[in-house]
Coordinates of N, CA and C in Angstrom, one line a residue:
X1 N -4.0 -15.5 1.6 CA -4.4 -14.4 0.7 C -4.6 -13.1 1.4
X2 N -4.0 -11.9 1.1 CA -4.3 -10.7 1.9 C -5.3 -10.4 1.5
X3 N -5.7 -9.0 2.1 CA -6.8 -8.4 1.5 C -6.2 -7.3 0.6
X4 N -6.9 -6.6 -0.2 CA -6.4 -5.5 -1.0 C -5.5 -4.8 -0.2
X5 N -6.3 -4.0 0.6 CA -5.9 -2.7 1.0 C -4.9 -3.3 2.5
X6 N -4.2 -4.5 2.3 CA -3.4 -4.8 3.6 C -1.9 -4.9 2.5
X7 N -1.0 -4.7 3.6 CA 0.2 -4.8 2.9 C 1.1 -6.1 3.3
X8 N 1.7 -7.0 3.1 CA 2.6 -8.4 3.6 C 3.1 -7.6 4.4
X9 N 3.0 -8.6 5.8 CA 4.5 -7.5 6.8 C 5.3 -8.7 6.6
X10 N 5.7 -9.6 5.8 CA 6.6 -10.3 6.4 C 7.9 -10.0 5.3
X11 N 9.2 -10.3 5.6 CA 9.9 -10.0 5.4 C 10.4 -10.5 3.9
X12 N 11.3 -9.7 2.8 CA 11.5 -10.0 1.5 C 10.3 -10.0 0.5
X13 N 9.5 -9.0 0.7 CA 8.1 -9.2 0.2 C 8.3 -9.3 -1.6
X14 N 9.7 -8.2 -1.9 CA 9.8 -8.4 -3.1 C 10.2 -9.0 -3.7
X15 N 11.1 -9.4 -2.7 CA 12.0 -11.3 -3.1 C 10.9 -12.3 -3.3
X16 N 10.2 -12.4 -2.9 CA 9.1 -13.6 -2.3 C 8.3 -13.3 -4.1
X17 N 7.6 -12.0 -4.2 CA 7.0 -11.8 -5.7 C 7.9 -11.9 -6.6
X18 N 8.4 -11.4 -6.5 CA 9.6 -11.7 -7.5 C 9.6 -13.1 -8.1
X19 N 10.0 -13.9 -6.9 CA 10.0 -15.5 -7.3 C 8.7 -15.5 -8.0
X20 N 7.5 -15.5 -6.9 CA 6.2 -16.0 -8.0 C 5.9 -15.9 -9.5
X21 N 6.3 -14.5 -9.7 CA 6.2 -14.2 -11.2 C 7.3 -14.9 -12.0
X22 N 8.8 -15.0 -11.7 CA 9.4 -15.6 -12.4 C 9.1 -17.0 -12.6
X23 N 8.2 -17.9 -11.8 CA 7.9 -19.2 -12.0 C 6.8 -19.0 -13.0
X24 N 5.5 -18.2 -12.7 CA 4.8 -17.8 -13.9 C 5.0 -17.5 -15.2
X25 N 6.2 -16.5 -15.2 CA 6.1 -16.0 -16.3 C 8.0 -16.1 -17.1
X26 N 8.0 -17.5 -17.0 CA 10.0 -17.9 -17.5 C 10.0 -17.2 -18.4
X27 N 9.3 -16.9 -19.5 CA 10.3 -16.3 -21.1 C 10.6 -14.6 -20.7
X28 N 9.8 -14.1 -19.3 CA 10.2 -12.6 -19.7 C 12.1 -12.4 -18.4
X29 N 12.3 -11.4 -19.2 CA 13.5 -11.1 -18.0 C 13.0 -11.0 -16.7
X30 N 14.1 -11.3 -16.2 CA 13.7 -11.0 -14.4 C 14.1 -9.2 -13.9
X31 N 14.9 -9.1 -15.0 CA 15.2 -7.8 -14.4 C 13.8 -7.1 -14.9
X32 N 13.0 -7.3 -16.1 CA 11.8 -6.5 -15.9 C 10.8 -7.0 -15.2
X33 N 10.5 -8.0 -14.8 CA 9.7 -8.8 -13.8 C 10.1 -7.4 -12.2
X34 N 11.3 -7.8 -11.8 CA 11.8 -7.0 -10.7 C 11.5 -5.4 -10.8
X35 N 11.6 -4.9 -11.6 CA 11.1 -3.4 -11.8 C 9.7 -3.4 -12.2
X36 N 8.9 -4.5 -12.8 CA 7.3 -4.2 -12.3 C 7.0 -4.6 -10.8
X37 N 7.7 -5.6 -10.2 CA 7.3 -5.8 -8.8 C 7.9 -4.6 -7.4
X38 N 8.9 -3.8 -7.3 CA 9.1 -2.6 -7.0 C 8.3 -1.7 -7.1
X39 N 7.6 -1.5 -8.2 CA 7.0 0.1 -8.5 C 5.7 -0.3 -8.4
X40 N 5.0 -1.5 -8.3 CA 3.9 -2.1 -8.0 C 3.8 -2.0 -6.1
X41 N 5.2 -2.4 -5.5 CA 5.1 -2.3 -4.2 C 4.9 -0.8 -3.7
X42 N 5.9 -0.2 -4.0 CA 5.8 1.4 -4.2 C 4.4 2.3 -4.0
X43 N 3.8 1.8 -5.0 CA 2.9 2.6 -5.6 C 1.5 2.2 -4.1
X44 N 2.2 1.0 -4.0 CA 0.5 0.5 -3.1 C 1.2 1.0 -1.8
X45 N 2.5 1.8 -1.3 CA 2.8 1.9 -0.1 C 2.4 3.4 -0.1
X46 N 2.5 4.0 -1.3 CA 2.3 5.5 -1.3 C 0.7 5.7 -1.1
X47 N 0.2 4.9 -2.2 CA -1.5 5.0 -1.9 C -2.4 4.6 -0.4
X48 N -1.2 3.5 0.4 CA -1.6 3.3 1.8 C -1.8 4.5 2.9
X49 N -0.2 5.3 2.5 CA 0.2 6.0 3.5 C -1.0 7.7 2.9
X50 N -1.1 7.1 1.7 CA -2.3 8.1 1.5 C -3.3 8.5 2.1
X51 N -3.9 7.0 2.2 CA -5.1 7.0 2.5 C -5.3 7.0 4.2
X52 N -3.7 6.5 4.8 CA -3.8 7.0 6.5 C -4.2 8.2 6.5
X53 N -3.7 9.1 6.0 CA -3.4 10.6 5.8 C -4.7 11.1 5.9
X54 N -5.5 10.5 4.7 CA -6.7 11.5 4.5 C -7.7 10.9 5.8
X55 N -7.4 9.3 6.3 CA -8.2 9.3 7.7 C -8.0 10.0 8.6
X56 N -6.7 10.3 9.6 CA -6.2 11.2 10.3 C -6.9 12.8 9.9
X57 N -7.1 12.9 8.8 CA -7.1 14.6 9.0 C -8.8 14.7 9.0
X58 N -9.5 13.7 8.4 CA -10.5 13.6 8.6 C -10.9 13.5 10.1
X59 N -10.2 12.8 10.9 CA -10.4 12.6 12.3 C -10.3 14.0 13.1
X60 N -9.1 14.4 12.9 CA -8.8 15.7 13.0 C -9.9 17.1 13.2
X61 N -10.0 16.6 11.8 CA -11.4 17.6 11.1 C -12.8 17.6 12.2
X62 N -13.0 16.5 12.3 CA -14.2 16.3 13.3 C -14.0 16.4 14.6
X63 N -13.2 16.5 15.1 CA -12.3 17.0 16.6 C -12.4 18.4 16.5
X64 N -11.8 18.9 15.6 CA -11.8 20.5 15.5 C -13.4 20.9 15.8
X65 N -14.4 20.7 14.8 CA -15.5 21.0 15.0 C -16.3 20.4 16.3
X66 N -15.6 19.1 17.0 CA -16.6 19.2 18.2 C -16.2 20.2 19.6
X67 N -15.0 20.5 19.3 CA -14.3 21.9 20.1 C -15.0 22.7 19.9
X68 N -15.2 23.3 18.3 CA -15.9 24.6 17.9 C -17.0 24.7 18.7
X69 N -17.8 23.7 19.2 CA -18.9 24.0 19.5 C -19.3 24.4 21.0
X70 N -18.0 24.1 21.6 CA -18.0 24.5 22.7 C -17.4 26.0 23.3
X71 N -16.9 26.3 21.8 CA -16.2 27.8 22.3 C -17.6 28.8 22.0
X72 N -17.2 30.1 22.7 CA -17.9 31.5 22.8 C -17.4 32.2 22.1

């Protein structure tokens, strides 16, 4: 079991969900099973690369200011 905020590195992640849900859930189509599991992967890769983003600049941020304090 991952943790939330970790993403599967292993390969066919959407093949792999895909399957799970279609064994869960047989009466619905797979082609809409497959377009909730896409935009579900999507959504959690944009929010990841988000939140690198806002740590980096944060880091950034606190760099800049321990500079500042050294300048005249």
């Amino acid at each position: 079991n991952k943790h939330k905020n970790q993403m599967d590195q292993n390969p066919d992640v959407i093949s792999r969900m895909l399957g799970i849900l279609v064994n869960k859930f047989p009466d619905w189509p797979s082609d809409l099973l497959l377009l909730f599991v896409r935009t579900r992967t999507f959504i959690r890769i944009k929010y990841m690369n988000n939140k690198i983003k806002a740590l980096d600049a944060k880091s950034k941020l606190r760099q800049l200011k321990q500079l500042g304090q050294f300048q005249c």
